[in-house]
mmCIF file of C-alpha atoms in Angstrom:
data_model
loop_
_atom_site.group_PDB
_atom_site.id
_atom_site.type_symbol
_atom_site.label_atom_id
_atom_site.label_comp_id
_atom_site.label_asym_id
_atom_site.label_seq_id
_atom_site.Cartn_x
_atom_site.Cartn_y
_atom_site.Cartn_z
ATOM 1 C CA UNK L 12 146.397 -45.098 167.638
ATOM 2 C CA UNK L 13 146.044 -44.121 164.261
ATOM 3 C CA UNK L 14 149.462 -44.214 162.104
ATOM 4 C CA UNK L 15 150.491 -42.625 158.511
ATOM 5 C CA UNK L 16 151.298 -45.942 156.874
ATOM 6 C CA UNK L 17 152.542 -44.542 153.447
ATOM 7 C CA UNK L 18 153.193 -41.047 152.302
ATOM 8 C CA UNK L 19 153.891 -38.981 148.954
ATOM 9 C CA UNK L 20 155.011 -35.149 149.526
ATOM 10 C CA UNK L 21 154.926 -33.411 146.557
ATOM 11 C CA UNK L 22 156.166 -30.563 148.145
ATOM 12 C CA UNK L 23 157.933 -29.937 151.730
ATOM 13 C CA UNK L 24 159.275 -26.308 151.345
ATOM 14 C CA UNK L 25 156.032 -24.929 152.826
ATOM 15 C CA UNK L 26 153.768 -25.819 155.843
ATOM 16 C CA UNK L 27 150.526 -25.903 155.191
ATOM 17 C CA UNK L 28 146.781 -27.268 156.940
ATOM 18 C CA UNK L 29 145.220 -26.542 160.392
ATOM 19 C CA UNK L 30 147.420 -24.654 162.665
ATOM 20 C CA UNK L 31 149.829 -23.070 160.037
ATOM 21 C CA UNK L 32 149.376 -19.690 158.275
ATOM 22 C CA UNK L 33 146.506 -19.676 155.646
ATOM 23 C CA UNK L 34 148.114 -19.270 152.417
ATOM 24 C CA UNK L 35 144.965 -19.843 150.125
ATOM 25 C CA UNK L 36 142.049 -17.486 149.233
ATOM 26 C CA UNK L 37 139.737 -15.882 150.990
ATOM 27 C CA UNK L 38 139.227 -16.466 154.646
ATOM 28 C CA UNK L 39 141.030 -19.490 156.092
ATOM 29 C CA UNK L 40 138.801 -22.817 156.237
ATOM 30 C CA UNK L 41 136.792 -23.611 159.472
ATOM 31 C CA UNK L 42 139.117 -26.622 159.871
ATOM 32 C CA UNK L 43 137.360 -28.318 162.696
ATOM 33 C CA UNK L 44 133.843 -28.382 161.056
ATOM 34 C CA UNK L 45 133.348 -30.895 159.086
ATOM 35 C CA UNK L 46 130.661 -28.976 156.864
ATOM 36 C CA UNK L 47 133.601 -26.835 156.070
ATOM 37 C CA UNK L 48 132.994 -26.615 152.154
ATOM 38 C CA UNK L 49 136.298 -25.379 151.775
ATOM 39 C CA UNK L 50 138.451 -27.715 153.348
ATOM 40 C CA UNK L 51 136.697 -31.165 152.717
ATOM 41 C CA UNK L 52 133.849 -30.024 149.966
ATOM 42 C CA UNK L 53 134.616 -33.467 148.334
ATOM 43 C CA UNK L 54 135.229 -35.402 150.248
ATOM 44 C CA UNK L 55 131.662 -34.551 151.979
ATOM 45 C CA UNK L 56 130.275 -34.779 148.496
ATOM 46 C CA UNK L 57 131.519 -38.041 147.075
ATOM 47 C CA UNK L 58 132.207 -40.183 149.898
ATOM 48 C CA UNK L 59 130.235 -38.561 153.104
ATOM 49 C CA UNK L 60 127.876 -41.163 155.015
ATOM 50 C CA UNK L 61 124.873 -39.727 153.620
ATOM 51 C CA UNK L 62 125.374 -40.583 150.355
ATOM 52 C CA UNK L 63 123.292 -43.729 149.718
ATOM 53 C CA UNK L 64 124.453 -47.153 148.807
ATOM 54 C CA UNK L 65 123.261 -46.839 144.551
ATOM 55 C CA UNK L 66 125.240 -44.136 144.002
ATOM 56 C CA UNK L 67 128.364 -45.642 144.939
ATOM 57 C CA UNK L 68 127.561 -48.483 143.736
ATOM 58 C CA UNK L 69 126.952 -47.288 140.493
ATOM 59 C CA UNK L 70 130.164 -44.663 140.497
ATOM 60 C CA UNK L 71 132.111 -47.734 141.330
ATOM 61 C CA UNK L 72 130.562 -49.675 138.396
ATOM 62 C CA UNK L 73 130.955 -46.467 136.000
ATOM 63 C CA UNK L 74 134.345 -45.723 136.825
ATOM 64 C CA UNK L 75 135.474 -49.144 137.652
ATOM 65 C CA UNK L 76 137.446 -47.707 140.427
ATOM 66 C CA UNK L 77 136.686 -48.401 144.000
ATOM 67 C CA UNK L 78 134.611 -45.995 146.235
ATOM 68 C CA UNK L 79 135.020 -45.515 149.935
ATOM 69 C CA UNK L 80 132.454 -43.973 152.387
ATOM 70 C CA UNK L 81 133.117 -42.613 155.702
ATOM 71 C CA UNK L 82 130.865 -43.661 158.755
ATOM 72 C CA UNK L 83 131.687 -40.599 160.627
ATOM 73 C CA UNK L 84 132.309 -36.985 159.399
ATOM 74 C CA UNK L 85 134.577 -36.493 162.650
ATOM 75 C CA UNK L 86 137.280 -39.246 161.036
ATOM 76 C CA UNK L 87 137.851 -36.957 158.085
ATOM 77 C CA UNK L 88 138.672 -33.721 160.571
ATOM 78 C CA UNK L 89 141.263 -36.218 162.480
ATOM 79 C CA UNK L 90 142.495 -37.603 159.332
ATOM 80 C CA UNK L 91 143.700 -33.514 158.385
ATOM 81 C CA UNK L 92 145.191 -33.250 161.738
ATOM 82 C CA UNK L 93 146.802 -36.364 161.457
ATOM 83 C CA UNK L 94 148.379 -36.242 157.931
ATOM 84 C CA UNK L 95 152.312 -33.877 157.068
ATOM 85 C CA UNK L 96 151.422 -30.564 156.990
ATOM 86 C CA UNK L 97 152.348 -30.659 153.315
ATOM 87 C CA UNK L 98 151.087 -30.993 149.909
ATOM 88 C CA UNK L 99 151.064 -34.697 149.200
ATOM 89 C CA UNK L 100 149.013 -37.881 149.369
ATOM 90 C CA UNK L 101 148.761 -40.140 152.147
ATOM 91 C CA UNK L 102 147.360 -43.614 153.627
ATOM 92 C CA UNK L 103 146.442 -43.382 157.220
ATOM 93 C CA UNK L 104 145.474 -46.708 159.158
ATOM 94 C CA UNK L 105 142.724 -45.801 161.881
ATOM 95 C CA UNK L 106 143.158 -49.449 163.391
ATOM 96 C CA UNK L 107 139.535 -49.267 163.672
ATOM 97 C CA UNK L 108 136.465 -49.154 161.418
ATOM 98 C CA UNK L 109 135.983 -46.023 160.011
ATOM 99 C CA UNK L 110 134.199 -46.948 156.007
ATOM 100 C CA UNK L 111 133.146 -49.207 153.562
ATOM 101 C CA UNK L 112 134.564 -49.591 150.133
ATOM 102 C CA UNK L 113 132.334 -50.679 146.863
ATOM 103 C CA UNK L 114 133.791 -52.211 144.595
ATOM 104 C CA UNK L 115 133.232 -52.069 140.753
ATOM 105 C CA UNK L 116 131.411 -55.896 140.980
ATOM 106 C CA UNK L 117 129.491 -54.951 143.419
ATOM 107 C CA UNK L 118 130.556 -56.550 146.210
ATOM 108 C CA UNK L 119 131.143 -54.295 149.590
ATOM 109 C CA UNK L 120 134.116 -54.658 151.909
ATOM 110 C CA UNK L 121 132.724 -53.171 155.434
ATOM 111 C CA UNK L 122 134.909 -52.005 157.915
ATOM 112 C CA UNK L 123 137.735 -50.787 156.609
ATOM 113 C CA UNK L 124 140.116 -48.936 158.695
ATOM 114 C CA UNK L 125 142.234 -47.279 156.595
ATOM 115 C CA UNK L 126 141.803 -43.976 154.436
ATOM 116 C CA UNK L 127 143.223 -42.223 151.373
ATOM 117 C CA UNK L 128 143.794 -38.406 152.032
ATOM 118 C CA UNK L 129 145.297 -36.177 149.288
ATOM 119 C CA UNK L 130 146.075 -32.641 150.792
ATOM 120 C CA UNK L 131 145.898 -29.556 148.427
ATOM 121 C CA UNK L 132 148.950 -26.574 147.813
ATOM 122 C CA UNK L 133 146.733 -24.700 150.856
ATOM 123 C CA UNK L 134 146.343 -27.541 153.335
ATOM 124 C CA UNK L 135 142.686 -28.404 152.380
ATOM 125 C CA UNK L 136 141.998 -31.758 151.494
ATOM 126 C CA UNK L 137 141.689 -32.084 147.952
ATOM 127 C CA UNK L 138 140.124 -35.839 148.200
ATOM 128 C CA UNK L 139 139.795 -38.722 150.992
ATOM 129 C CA UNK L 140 138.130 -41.993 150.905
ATOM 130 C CA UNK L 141 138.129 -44.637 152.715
ATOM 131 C CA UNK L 142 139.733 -47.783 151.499
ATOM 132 C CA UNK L 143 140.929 -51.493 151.683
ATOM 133 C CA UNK L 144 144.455 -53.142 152.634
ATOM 134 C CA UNK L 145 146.586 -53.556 149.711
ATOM 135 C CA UNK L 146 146.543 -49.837 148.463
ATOM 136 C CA UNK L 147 149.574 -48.306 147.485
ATOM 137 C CA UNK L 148 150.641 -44.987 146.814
ATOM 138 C CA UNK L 149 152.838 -44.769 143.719
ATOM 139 C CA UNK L 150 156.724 -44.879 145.199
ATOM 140 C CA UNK L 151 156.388 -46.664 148.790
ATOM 141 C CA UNK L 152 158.396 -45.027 151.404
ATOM 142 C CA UNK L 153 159.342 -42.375 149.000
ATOM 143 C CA UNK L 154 159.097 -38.953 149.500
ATOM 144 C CA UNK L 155 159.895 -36.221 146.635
ATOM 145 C CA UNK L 156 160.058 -32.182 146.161
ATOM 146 C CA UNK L 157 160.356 -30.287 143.264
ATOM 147 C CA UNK L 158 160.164 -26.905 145.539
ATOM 148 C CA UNK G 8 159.602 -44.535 126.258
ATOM 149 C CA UNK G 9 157.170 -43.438 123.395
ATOM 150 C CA UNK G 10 158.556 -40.094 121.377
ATOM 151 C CA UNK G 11 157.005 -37.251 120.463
ATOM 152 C CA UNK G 12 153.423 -38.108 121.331
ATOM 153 C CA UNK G 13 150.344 -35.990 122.334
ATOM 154 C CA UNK G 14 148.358 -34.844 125.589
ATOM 155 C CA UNK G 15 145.150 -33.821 125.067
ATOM 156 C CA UNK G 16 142.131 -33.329 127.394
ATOM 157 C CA UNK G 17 138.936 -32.995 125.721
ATOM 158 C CA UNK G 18 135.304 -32.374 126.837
ATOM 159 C CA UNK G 19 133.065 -34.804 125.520
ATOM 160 C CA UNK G 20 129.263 -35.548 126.233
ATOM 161 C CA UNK G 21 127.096 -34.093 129.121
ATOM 162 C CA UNK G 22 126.837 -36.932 131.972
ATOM 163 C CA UNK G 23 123.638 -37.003 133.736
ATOM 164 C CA UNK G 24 124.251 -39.725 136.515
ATOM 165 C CA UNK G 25 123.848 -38.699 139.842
ATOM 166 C CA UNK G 26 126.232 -39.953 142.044
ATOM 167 C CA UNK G 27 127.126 -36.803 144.548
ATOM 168 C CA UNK G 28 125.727 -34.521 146.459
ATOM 169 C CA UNK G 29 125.045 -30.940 145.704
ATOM 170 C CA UNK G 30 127.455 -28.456 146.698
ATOM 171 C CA UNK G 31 126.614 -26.185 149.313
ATOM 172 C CA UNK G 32 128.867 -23.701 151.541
ATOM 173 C CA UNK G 33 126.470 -23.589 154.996
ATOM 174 C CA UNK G 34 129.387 -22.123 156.337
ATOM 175 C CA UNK G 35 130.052 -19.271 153.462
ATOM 176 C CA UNK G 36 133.415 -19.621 153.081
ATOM 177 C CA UNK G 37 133.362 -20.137 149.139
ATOM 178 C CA UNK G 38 134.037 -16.868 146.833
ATOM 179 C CA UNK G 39 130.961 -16.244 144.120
ATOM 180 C CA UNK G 40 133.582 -18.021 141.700
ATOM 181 C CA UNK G 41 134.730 -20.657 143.874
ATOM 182 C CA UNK G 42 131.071 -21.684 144.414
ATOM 183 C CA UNK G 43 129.848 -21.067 141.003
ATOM 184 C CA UNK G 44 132.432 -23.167 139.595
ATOM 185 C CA UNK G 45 131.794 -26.210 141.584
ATOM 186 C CA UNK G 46 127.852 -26.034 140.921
ATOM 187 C CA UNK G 47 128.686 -25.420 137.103
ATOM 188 C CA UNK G 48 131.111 -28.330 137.481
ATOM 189 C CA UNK G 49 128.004 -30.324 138.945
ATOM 190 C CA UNK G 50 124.861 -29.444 137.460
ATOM 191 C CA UNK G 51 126.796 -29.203 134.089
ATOM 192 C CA UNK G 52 128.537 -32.165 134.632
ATOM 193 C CA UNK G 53 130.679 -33.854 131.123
ATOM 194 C CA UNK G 54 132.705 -36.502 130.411
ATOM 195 C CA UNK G 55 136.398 -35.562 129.925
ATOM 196 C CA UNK G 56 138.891 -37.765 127.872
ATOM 197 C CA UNK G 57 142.561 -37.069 128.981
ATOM 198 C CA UNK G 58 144.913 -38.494 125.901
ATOM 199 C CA UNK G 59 148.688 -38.989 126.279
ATOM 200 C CA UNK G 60 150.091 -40.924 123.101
ATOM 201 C CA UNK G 61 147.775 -43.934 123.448
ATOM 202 C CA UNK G 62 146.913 -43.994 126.927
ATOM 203 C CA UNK G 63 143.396 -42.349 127.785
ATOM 204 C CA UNK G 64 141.273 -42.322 130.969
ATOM 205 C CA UNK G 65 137.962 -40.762 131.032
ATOM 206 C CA UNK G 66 136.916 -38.457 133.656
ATOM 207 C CA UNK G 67 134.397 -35.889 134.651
ATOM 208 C CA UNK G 68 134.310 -32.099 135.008
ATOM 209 C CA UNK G 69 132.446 -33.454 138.345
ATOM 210 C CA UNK G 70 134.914 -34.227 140.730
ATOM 211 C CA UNK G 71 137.790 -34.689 138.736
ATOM 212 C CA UNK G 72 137.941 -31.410 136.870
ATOM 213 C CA UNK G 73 136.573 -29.518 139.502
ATOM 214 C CA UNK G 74 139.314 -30.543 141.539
ATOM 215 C CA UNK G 75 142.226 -29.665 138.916
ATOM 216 C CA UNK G 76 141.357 -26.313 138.799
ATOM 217 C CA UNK G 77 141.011 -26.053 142.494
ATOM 218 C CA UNK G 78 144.650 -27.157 143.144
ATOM 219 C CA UNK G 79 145.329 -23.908 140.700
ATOM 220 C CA UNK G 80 146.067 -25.299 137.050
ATOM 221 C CA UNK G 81 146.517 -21.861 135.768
ATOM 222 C CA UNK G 82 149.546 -21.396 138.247
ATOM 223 C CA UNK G 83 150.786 -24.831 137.300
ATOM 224 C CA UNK G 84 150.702 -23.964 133.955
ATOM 225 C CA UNK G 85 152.762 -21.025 134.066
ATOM 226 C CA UNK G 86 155.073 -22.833 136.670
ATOM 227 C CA UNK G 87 155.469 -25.674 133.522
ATOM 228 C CA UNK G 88 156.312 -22.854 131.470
ATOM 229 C CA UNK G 89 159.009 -21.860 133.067
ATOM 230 C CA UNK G 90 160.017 -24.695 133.392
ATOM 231 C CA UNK G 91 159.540 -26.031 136.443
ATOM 232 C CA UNK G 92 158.136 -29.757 137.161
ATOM 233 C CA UNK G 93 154.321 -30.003 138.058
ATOM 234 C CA UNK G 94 151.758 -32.941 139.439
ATOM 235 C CA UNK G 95 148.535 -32.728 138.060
ATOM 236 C CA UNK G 96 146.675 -35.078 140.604
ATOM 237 C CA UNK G 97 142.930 -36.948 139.774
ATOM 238 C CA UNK G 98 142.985 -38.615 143.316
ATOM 239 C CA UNK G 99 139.200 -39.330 142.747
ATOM 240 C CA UNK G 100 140.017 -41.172 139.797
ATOM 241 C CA UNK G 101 143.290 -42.907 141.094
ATOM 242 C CA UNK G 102 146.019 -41.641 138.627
ATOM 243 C CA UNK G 103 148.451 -38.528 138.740
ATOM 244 C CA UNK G 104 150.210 -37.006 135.601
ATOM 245 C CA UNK G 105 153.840 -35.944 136.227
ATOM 246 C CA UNK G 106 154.981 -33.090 133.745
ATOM 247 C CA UNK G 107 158.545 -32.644 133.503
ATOM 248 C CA UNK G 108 159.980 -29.819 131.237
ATOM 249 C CA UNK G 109 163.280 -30.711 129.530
ATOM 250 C CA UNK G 110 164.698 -27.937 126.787
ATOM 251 C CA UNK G 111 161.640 -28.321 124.072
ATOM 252 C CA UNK G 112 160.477 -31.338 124.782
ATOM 253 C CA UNK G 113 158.001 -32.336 128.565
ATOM 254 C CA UNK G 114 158.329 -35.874 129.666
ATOM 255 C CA UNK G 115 155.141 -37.091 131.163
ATOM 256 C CA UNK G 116 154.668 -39.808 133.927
ATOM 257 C CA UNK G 117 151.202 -41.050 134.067
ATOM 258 C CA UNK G 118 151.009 -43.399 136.933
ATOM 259 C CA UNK G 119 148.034 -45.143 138.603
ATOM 260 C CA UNK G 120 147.988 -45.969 141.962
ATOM 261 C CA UNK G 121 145.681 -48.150 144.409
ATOM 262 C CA UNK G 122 145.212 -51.955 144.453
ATOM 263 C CA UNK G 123 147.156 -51.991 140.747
ATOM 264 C CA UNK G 124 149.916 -49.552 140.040
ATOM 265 C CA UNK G 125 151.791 -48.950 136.874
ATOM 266 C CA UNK G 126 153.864 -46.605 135.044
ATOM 267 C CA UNK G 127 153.644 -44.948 131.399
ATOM 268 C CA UNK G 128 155.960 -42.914 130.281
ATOM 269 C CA UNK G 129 156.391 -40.244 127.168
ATOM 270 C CA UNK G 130 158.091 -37.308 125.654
ATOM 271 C CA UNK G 131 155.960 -34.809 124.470
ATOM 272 C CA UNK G 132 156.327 -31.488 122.451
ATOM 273 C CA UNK G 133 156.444 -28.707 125.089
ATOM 274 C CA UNK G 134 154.593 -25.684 122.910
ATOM 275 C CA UNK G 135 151.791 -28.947 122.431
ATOM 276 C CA UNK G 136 151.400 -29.894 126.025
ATOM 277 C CA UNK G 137 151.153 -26.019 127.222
ATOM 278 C CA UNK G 138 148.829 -25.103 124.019
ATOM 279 C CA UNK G 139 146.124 -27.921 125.050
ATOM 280 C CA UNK G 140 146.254 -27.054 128.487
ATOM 281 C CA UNK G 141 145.704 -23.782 127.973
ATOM 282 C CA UNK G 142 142.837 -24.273 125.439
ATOM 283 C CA UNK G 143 141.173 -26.788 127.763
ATOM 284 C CA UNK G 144 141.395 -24.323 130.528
ATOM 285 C CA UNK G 145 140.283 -21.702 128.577
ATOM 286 C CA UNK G 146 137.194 -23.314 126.750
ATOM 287 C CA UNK G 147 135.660 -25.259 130.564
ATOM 288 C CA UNK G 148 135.939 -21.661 131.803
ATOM 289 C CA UNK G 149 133.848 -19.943 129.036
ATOM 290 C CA UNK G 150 131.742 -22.364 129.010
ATOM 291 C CA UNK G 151 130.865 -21.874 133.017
ATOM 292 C CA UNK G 152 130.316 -18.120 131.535
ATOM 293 C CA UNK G 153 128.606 -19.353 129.045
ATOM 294 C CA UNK G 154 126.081 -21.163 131.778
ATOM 295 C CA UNK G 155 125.946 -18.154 133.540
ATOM 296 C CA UNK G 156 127.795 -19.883 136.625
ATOM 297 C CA UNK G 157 130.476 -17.386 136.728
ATOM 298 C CA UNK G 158 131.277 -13.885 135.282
ATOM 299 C CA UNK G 159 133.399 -13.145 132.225
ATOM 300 C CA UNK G 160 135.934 -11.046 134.920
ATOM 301 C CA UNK G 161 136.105 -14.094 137.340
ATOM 302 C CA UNK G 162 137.026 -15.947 134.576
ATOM 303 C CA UNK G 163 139.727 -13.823 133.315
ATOM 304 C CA UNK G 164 141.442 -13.274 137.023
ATOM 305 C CA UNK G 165 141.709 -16.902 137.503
ATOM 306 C CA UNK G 166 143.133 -17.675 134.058
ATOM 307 C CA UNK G 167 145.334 -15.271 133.710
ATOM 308 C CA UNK G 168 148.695 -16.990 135.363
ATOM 309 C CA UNK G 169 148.654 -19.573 132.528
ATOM 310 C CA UNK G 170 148.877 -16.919 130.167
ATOM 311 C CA UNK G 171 151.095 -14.701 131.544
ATOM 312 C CA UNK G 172 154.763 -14.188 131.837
ATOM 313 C CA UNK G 173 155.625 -17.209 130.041
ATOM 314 C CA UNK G 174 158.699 -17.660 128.125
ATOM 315 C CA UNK G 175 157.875 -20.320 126.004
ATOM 316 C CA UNK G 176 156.680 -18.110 123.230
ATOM 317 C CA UNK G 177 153.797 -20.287 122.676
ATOM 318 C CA UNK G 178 150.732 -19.605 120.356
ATOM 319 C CA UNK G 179 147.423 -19.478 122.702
ATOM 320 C CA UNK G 180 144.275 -20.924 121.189
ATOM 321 C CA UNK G 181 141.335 -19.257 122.359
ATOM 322 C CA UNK G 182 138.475 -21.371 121.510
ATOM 323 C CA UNK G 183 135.422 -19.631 120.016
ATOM 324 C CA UNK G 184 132.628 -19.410 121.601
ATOM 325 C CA UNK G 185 129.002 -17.807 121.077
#
């Protein structure tokens, strides 16, 4: 059973993600498709299971930041049900594979099972990777508000 | 804490490394502007060098940038101005900027997160924080006009927040552009 393992809320004076009221522009995202442009654009982009190995590798070595990749565009629609309904970021632990990380010296940590998910003022998910044990938000166990 | 030192974002060189996708919207959800700013934001892609005293991090308008203005800097910028706290987050990069306004001057938290985290903290002149992030909002979005990725009236409804109803009495720099 997948569990939020650490959580930041920037702000917890307004509901907002899959099954609240849309808030944002336009129409309200197509939450349970993950092609929805709207609600996971980069994630799909950046870190989606197409991309191919060379260009995380070389983001990785660019940046010198780690890069995760999803094996399965269905993890990032749980990971938005499963994350506060509230602007923030979060680490979820799938306790089971669900992406590999590059790393900026190329080596590859397969397998990973837990994921980075930053949700946006209107519930989409501004970013999500996956990632490797040992990441940590900025305050552990801290939540904050400034609404 | 450092006093009295500087933010600054600044657009640097074009970067032509290919490391995402393009975007698409299969589903059409996207707005002309909200598509034509991520493809600008792609296909246009730059460096960007965020400053704050002597801390810098370099980013790109492609997905870093791209994703500040989608989480609705202008808004945040006239939130600052009134001064409320804001979080200006680059989760793609691993680092979030914490702005908080205190009589003239904005203290600013830049902390990085992930396998290393760490603190930096400064006091910065308010009227210097909100001028450069107006003018960097102002000169990425004429320059996606510029491209012909968005129109001139796009542009102006989505930066208009940050330069509206403020009361900090601050000079706006428009950047010139031909």
């Amino acid at each position: 059973m997948a569990e939020i393992v650490q959580q930041y809320i920037i702000n917890s004076s307004r509901e907002v993600g899959s099954g609240c009221a849309w808030t944002g522009s336009g129409t309200e995202p197509q939450w349970n498709n993950p092609k929805s442009m709207k609600a996971y654009d980069h994630i799909a982009r950046h870190h989606g299971p197409k991309l191919t190995a060379n260009r995380l590798i070389g983001r990785a070595a660019s940046t010198n930041d780690d890069q995760g990749q999803w094996l399965n565009v269905e993890d990032w629609i749980m990971a938005e049900q499963l994350v506060p309904k509230y602007r923030g970021e979060y680490i979820i632990d799938f306790h089971r594979p669900i992406g590999k990380v590059y790393h900026p010296d190329r080596r590859i940590t397969e397998n990973v099972t837990r994921a980075f998910i930053q949700r946006n003022f209107d519930g989409t998910l501004n970013c999500g990777y996956p990632i490797v044990d040992g990441v940590s938000l900025r305050e552990l166990n801290r939540s904050s508000s400034h609404e | 804490m450092n006093s009295s030192q500087k933010l600054n974002f600044k657009l640097a060189e074009r970067f032509l490394e290919d490391w995402a996708d393009p975007p698409e919207d299969p589903l059409g959800e996207l707005s002309h502007f909200e598509m034509g700013w991520r493809r600008f934001c792609f296909e246009y892609n730059h460096k960007v060098l965020i400053e704050i005293g002597d801390a810098q991090k370099e980013v790109f308008l492609d997905p870093d940038i791209c994703m500040m203005m989608e989480s609705n800097l202008p808004k945040e910028i006239a939130e600052l101005s009134q001064g409320k706290p804001i979080e200006i987050e680059f989760g793609e990069s691993w680092f979030t900027i914490i702005l908080l306004p205190i009589d003239n001057k904005i203290n600013c938290t830049w902390i990085k997160f992930g396998t290393s985290c760490w603190e930096k903290q400064f006091e910065c002149d308010r009227a210097q924080v909100l001028n450069a992030l107006r003018g960097f909002l102002m000169e990425v979005m004429q320059l996606a006009v510029d491209q012909g990725f968005i129109t001139a009236e796009e542009k102006e409804e989505f930066i208009s927040p940050a330069f509206s109803g403020n009361f900090d009495a601050v000079a706006i720099a428009h950047p010139l552009h031909n």
